[in-house]
Amino acid sequence: MKKRFLLFSISLVLISVIITSLISINVNIKNYISEKETSLLTCCNLINMVILEELENGGKIDYKMATKFFSEQMDIRLTFVDKEGNVIFDSSQGQRSANMENHLNREEIREALLTGEGRSSRKSSTLDAEYLYVAKSLEYSGETVLITRMALEINKLKIINDFLVTTSLISSLVGILAAIVIAIAYANILMKPINEMEEQLKATMKENKKAERIRKDFVSNVTHELKTPLTSISGFVETLQDGAAEDPEIRTKFLDIIAIEAARLKRLIEDILIISDIENKREVNTDSDINVRESIEEILDSLGPVIEAKKVKIVTHYAYEIYIGGNNDRFKQLLMNLIENAIKYSHDGGTVTVSAVKKEGKVYISVSDEGIGIPREHMPRLFERFYRVDKSRSQKAGGTGLGLAIVKHIAALFEAEIQVESEQGKGSTFTVIFKG
Ligand SMILES: Nc1ncnc2c1ncn2[C@@H]1O[C@H](COP(=O)(O)OP(=O)(O)OP(=O)(O)O)[C@@H](O)[C@H]1O
Ligand SMILES: [Mg+2]
């Protein structure tokens, strides 16, 4: 693209340089000729003045002498013609001048006889070259006695050559160089936004592809996750129908399993709905001021049975009353998922610490545990939907792997940042930094 643009602009410049050169060469030749004409006419006038003086003084005119200086020093052909057109003397012919043909038919001579001054340019029939002719008549005692004619060879090629070498070539080269520099600079400026657009387009396409892959993965994961508890439920129901229901002990056991699987199914669907609600920007409640301490206490209350079952010790730590602007239900959902994880992945009797502090206008809410921790290599994928470090362990604990995906979605709603610190076997700390 850039190359094509450069090629285009450089050829444009070249064409215009060639055209202007051709025009200026032509103008130059015309100027050169008219300049020469004027100076030749002046010379003719001078010679005529000298001759006139001689005539008035009754002296003899030495034509050969008169032509000597011009023909030898200036390479100018000088011809004297009488009013009948007979050549009196011609510097190029010398003694043979008398043999020359009558010059009355020469344009410049005819013009000089009529108007006193004549000019023309043509190929000389006497000498084989293009000549510029200038003629001036000399009047004596009221009549034309002589025509002084000067001829100068016009070597057009030489003029062009001189011109090209001196002015045209140098200025053209400078012009081309300047044009190339400008074209390159301009191409860079012009191409920059186009290149940037191309990059952006590539990035968007990459993102779209990734989004599409995630969506496909999600659909297949959901199907799989829904199928597992459903298969289990229908399996146990069938067994009960086949007679297992007769045994009260088996019946109770199977019904318990069915209840657990049904609850799991319900939670899974609830979690998927939460994510889809956030993604589709369907808000449940309007924004309000969230009392962080109150919300955390409500969450811990509702988690009471789980805390008790695991014999986990809960430590809370609030610097002072802290408020966050936003949707309270979403906020509680986020913290609930983090605290639930901290309890779930703690050892029995472990400690879970929940703290809220305000620092530099931001609110830091941390949930720490002393549980199993997360191996480093799993950290980057932790917040992906259905991602679980130990699938079987999480599944046994009733997890679906959507908890942290929901945390990530809600944090984005609050424009909050999430930090994770964890060491395998030592415990984990999840910190959410709210704008306050
Ligand atoms: N505090 C923690 N300590 C150790 N591992 C954790 C902790 N929190 C999350 N994880 C790991 O991250 C995975 C993803 O967590 P997430 O909350 O998304 O799913 P889950 O807890 O398995 O299921 P769900 O939350 O949907 O019931 C978990 O399976 C677990 O392996
Ligand atoms: Mg979880």
XYZ file of C-alpha atoms and ligand atoms in Angstrom:
468
model
C 0.000 0.000 0.000
C 2.709 2.418 1.119
C 4.943 1.293 -1.752
C 2.180 1.849 -4.282
C 1.484 5.306 -2.911
C 5.173 6.216 -3.091
C 5.498 4.923 -6.646
C 2.404 6.857 -7.682
C 3.545 10.162 -6.184
C 7.102 9.830 -7.498
C 5.912 9.103 -11.049
C 3.537 12.062 -10.771
C 6.463 14.281 -9.827
C 8.614 12.850 -12.629
C 5.930 13.493 -15.240
C 5.442 17.079 -14.076
C 9.193 17.678 -14.004
C 9.517 16.374 -17.572
C 6.625 18.517 -18.804
C 7.933 21.691 -17.131
C 11.421 20.951 -18.458
C 10.102 20.608 -22.011
C 8.144 23.846 -21.723
C 11.057 25.744 -20.231
C 13.470 24.372 -22.872
C 11.158 25.730 -25.574
C 10.817 29.078 -23.853
C 14.555 29.190 -23.420
C 15.256 28.577 -27.092
C 12.818 31.349 -28.053
C 14.426 33.713 -25.560
C 17.868 32.814 -26.797
C 16.914 33.480 -30.428
C 15.224 36.806 -29.722
C 18.202 37.911 -27.624
C 20.553 37.008 -30.464
C 18.348 38.796 -33.000
C 18.511 42.003 -31.003
C 22.254 41.914 -30.576
C 22.821 41.032 -34.258
C 20.611 43.957 -35.325
C 22.673 46.258 -33.123
C 25.841 44.993 -34.795
C 24.335 45.532 -38.271
C 23.440 49.064 -37.248
C 26.979 49.726 -36.064
C 28.499 48.428 -39.282
C 26.012 50.505 -41.324
C 26.991 53.609 -39.357
C 30.676 53.036 -40.121
C 29.956 52.414 -43.822
C 27.735 55.499 -44.006
C 30.573 57.609 -42.657
C 32.920 56.177 -45.279
C 30.362 56.891 -48.015
C 29.875 60.446 -46.826
C 33.630 60.964 -46.773
C 33.883 59.496 -50.273
C 36.187 56.737 -49.095
C 36.403 53.232 -50.454
C 34.654 50.540 -48.406
C 36.764 47.535 -47.528
C 34.116 44.867 -47.054
C 36.610 42.183 -46.304
C 38.019 44.206 -43.429
C 34.524 44.991 -42.178
C 33.616 41.327 -41.955
C 36.961 40.189 -40.530
C 36.266 40.877 -36.863
C 32.778 39.332 -36.800
C 33.532 36.259 -38.836
C 36.770 35.447 -37.067
C 36.085 36.485 -33.494
C 32.366 35.879 -33.190
C 31.686 33.185 -35.738
C 29.085 35.361 -37.404
C 28.550 35.249 -41.137
C 28.316 38.714 -42.610
C 26.876 39.418 -46.066
C 26.549 42.666 -47.978
C 23.875 42.737 -50.650
C 22.979 45.558 -53.006
C 19.417 46.698 -53.536
C 19.056 44.373 -56.554
C 19.912 41.401 -54.399
C 23.438 40.868 -55.753
C 25.905 39.700 -53.157
C 28.690 42.278 -52.834
C 30.630 40.358 -50.235
C 30.057 37.312 -48.048
C 32.440 36.436 -45.213
C 31.965 32.708 -45.733
C 32.812 32.868 -49.439
C 35.425 35.603 -49.554
C 36.656 36.076 -53.138
C 34.022 33.698 -54.471
C 31.232 35.995 -53.245
C 30.601 37.309 -56.730
C 29.596 33.824 -57.890
C 26.828 33.580 -55.339
C 23.238 33.506 -56.473
C 20.960 36.531 -56.230
C 19.635 36.990 -52.677
C 16.495 38.950 -53.472
C 14.326 35.999 -52.664
C 15.695 35.734 -49.128
C 12.977 36.665 -46.635
C 15.104 38.913 -44.433
C 16.483 40.801 -47.462
C 13.017 41.410 -48.881
C 11.794 42.572 -45.502
C 14.783 44.906 -45.062
C 14.159 46.436 -48.466
C 10.528 47.043 -47.537
C 10.778 48.110 -43.908
C 14.490 48.725 -43.318
C 14.873 45.715 -41.064
C 14.349 42.000 -41.654
C 14.749 38.733 -39.848
C 14.217 35.061 -40.478
C 15.549 31.667 -39.500
C 16.020 28.718 -41.866
C 18.454 26.239 -43.211
C 21.049 27.999 -45.277
C 21.158 26.840 -48.889
C 24.768 28.016 -49.115
C 25.939 26.396 -45.867
C 24.311 23.252 -44.601
C 23.047 24.407 -41.191
C 20.146 26.129 -39.445
C 20.775 29.868 -39.362
C 19.287 32.950 -37.833
C 19.329 35.855 -40.278
C 19.092 39.549 -39.492
C 19.266 42.250 -42.181
C 19.408 46.026 -42.022
C 19.224 48.401 -44.981
C 21.513 51.393 -45.320
C 20.017 54.562 -46.703
C 22.204 57.108 -48.436
C 20.977 60.221 -50.251
C 17.350 59.086 -49.821
C 17.748 55.614 -51.313
C 18.744 52.160 -50.191
C 22.327 51.486 -51.206
C 23.165 48.425 -49.206
C 21.776 45.691 -47.039
C 23.942 44.406 -44.263
C 23.011 40.908 -43.248
C 24.292 38.848 -40.365
C 23.767 35.131 -39.920
C 24.364 33.091 -36.835
C 24.203 29.329 -36.675
C 21.600 28.124 -34.233
C 22.692 24.867 -32.712
C 19.504 23.934 -30.935
C 20.962 20.798 -29.445
C 23.755 22.814 -27.936
C 21.311 25.263 -26.402
C 19.272 22.442 -24.956
C 22.357 20.779 -23.675
C 23.668 23.946 -22.070
C 20.306 24.649 -20.570
C 19.836 21.127 -19.276
C 23.234 20.979 -17.683
C 23.103 24.389 -16.133
C 19.594 25.065 -14.955
C 17.037 22.477 -15.843
C 18.907 19.366 -14.810
C 20.070 20.729 -11.496
C 16.713 22.213 -10.559
C 14.890 19.082 -11.700
C 17.157 16.913 -9.623
C 16.670 19.119 -6.599
C 12.912 19.077 -7.273
C 12.789 15.300 -7.590
C 14.824 14.828 -4.440
C 12.606 17.215 -2.496
C 9.511 15.523 -3.910
C 10.763 12.076 -2.888
C 11.500 13.258 0.643
C 8.077 14.909 0.901
C 6.364 11.858 -0.632
C 8.018 9.521 1.878
C 7.146 11.778 4.803
C 3.611 12.229 3.531
C 3.208 8.505 2.920
C 4.217 7.850 6.510
C 1.716 10.384 7.827
C -1.014 9.171 5.493
C -0.405 5.496 6.113
C -0.194 5.788 9.898
C -3.942 5.911 10.594
C -4.561 3.247 7.939
C -1.972 0.966 9.522
C -3.440 1.652 12.941
C -6.900 0.850 11.650
C -5.585 -2.398 10.217
C -4.071 -3.306 13.601
C -7.315 -2.435 15.367
C -9.306 -4.500 12.929
C -6.987 -7.448 13.463
C -7.281 -7.056 17.233
C -11.087 -6.878 17.026
C -11.191 -9.947 14.806
C -8.987 -11.813 17.270
C -11.242 -10.757 20.146
C -14.341 -11.819 18.233
C -12.824 -15.203 17.536
C -11.927 -15.601 21.201
C -15.437 -14.563 22.280
C -16.924 -17.053 19.851
C -14.683 -19.830 21.198
C -15.621 -18.965 24.780
C -19.310 -18.994 23.878
C -19.017 -22.413 22.233
C -17.055 -23.779 25.188
C -19.664 -22.352 27.534
C -22.555 -24.029 25.725
C -20.848 -27.419 25.728
C -19.821 -26.991 29.368
C -23.340 -26.033 30.445
C -24.814 -29.001 28.638
C -22.329 -31.293 30.274
C -22.826 -29.809 33.740
C -26.610 -30.045 33.468
C -26.483 -33.583 32.193
C -24.462 -34.967 35.113
C -26.966 -34.275 37.930
C -29.918 -35.075 35.681
C -28.490 -38.485 34.751
C -27.868 -39.144 38.411
C -31.395 -38.074 39.406
C -33.124 -40.124 36.732
C -30.892 -43.108 37.572
C -31.853 -43.053 41.255
C -35.546 -42.457 40.491
C -35.560 -45.465 38.173
C -33.891 -47.658 40.778
C -36.459 -46.535 43.347
C -39.274 -47.305 40.921
C -37.797 -50.723 40.247
C -38.376 -51.678 43.885
C -35.590 -50.034 45.852
C -38.286 -47.819 47.373
C -39.439 -50.847 49.400
C -36.332 -50.647 51.604
C -36.770 -47.584 53.875
C -33.011 -47.209 54.443
C -32.124 -47.269 50.728
C -35.094 -45.066 49.936
C -33.949 -42.356 52.385
C -30.383 -42.558 51.094
C -31.457 -42.293 47.443
C -33.880 -39.478 48.117
C -31.083 -37.571 49.895
C -28.841 -37.990 46.862
C -31.675 -36.887 44.558
C -32.220 -33.805 46.762
C -28.505 -32.899 46.633
C -28.355 -33.326 42.849
C -31.543 -31.310 42.385
C -30.096 -28.517 44.566
C -26.941 -28.575 42.479
C -28.980 -28.320 39.326
C -30.903 -25.402 40.777
C -27.700 -23.577 41.779
C -26.138 -24.183 38.421
C -29.121 -22.677 36.645
C -29.195 -19.761 39.110
C -25.496 -19.056 38.530
C -25.877 -19.174 34.752
C -28.812 -16.782 35.016
C -26.771 -14.366 37.162
C -23.950 -14.291 34.590
C -26.377 -13.882 31.710
C -28.195 -11.086 33.586
C -24.937 -9.201 34.138
C -23.826 -9.776 30.565
C -27.141 -8.516 29.233
C -27.009 -5.600 31.685
C -30.293 -6.602 33.312
C -30.097 -4.957 36.701
C -32.199 -6.214 39.586
C -31.989 -3.213 41.897
C -31.225 0.430 41.520
C -27.952 1.769 42.883
C -27.659 2.550 46.550
C -25.112 3.165 49.280
C -23.861 -0.197 50.457
C -22.938 -0.527 54.105
C -20.029 -2.917 53.781
C -19.990 -4.092 57.384
C -23.741 -4.813 57.429
C -23.565 -6.698 54.144
C -20.668 -8.882 55.286
C -22.488 -9.720 58.535
C -25.606 -10.699 56.607
C -23.539 -12.984 54.381
C -21.820 -14.613 57.343
C -25.220 -15.149 58.997
C -26.585 -16.917 55.956
C -23.416 -19.047 55.765
C -23.810 -20.050 59.436
C -24.599 -23.747 58.799
C -21.645 -24.173 56.406
C -19.280 -22.450 58.846
C -20.485 -24.687 61.586
C -20.184 -27.861 59.536
C -16.542 -27.079 58.701
C -15.796 -25.741 62.140
C -14.168 -22.745 60.543
C -13.228 -19.737 62.643
C -14.314 -16.412 61.123
C -12.358 -13.236 61.902
C -13.724 -9.921 60.720
C -11.789 -6.734 60.533
C -13.314 -3.367 59.649
C -11.384 -0.119 60.009
C -14.582 1.936 60.331
C -17.972 2.270 58.684
C -17.373 1.930 54.966
C -19.804 2.641 52.148
C -19.674 1.701 48.488
C -21.989 2.970 45.764
C -23.699 0.256 43.723
C -26.120 -2.636 43.722
C -26.216 -4.302 47.140
C -27.494 -7.683 45.868
C -24.606 -7.916 43.400
C -22.123 -6.821 46.039
C -23.348 -9.510 48.432
C -23.268 -12.107 45.660
C -19.607 -11.288 44.982
C -18.546 -11.487 48.636
C -20.662 -14.559 49.250
C -18.830 -16.419 46.485
C -15.397 -15.420 47.831
C -16.242 -16.283 51.476
C -17.879 -19.528 50.377
C -14.696 -20.514 48.539
C -12.531 -19.545 51.505
C -14.605 -21.833 53.746
C -14.902 -24.609 51.153
C -11.159 -24.750 50.470
C -10.141 -24.390 54.140
C -9.121 -27.317 56.291
C -11.559 -28.233 59.036
C -11.145 -25.814 61.921
C -9.187 -23.317 59.826
C -9.473 -19.542 60.042
C -11.101 -17.294 57.440
C -10.453 -13.569 57.728
C -12.675 -10.938 56.111
C -11.410 -7.378 56.218
C -12.498 -4.022 54.820
C -10.256 -0.966 54.814
C -10.301 2.377 53.107
C -7.008 3.541 51.628
C -6.424 6.603 49.445
C -10.116 6.864 48.632
C -10.364 3.210 47.625
C -12.041 0.377 49.517
C -10.042 -2.830 49.882
C -12.088 -5.899 50.821
C -10.069 -9.053 51.437
C -11.052 -12.632 52.080
C -8.182 -14.805 53.375
C -8.000 -18.459 54.254
C -5.347 -20.876 55.462
C -6.594 -23.663 53.249
C -5.260 -25.691 50.378
C -4.084 -22.737 48.251
C -3.901 -22.593 44.457
C -0.958 -23.873 42.382
C 0.641 -21.017 40.424
C -0.055 -22.505 36.983
C -3.831 -22.438 37.618
C -3.951 -18.774 38.570
C -4.436 -17.302 35.056
C -7.531 -19.402 34.335
C -9.168 -19.199 37.768
C -11.889 -16.769 36.740
C -12.955 -18.677 33.621
C -16.403 -20.237 33.678
C -16.422 -23.871 34.902
C -12.698 -23.770 35.602
C -11.785 -25.819 38.645
C -8.338 -26.697 39.937
C -9.422 -30.088 41.202
C -12.599 -30.953 39.367
C -13.594 -34.007 41.390
C -12.911 -32.316 44.724
C -14.885 -29.233 43.773
C -17.728 -31.311 42.384
C -17.917 -33.310 45.602
C -18.211 -30.021 47.448
C -21.135 -29.128 45.160
C -19.153 -26.602 43.112
C -19.837 -25.854 39.476
C -16.864 -23.582 38.782
C -19.030 -20.529 38.141
C -18.408 -18.760 41.487
C -15.296 -16.833 40.457
C -16.675 -16.137 36.963
C -19.584 -14.387 38.706
C -17.093 -12.542 40.970
C -15.263 -11.295 37.889
C -18.470 -10.143 36.204
C -19.720 -8.279 39.290
C -16.298 -6.680 39.890
C -16.434 -5.370 36.321
C -19.876 -3.875 37.036
C -18.385 -2.034 40.030
C -15.273 -1.174 38.001
C -13.349 -2.898 40.786
C -9.996 -4.645 40.512
C -9.348 -8.175 41.776
C -6.022 -9.337 43.213
C -5.197 -12.922 44.143
C -2.356 -14.088 46.311
C -2.043 -17.771 46.998
C 0.468 -20.368 48.017
C -0.200 -24.042 47.606
C -0.782 -25.659 51.015
C -0.669 -22.341 52.824
C -3.830 -20.517 51.811
C -5.202 -17.785 49.590
C -6.185 -14.126 49.757
C -8.670 -12.618 47.320
C -8.768 -8.811 47.434
C -11.343 -6.692 45.618
C -10.421 -3.010 45.284
C -13.480 -0.757 44.886
C -13.317 2.817 43.766
C -15.114 3.834 47.005
N -9.960 -19.856 48.414
C -9.577 -20.796 47.562
N -8.617 -21.677 47.873
C -8.222 -22.630 47.012
N -8.740 -22.803 45.780
C -9.709 -21.959 45.393
C -10.170 -20.900 46.246
N -11.123 -20.220 45.565
C -11.244 -20.818 44.366
N -10.396 -21.865 44.237
C -10.208 -22.722 43.075
O -10.775 -22.084 41.960
C -11.757 -22.877 41.333
C -12.856 -21.996 40.774
O -13.567 -21.394 41.828
P -15.090 -21.101 41.650
O -15.575 -20.422 42.869
O -15.266 -20.408 40.345
O -15.724 -22.522 41.453
P -16.127 -23.606 42.571
O -15.889 -23.073 43.902
O -15.433 -24.870 42.185
O -17.643 -23.778 42.261
P -18.821 -22.794 42.660
O -18.205 -21.593 43.256
O -19.488 -22.521 41.354
O -19.641 -23.538 43.581
C -12.227 -23.811 42.425
O -12.715 -25.020 41.873
C -10.950 -24.040 43.203
O -10.190 -25.036 42.586
Mg -16.833 -21.218 44.493
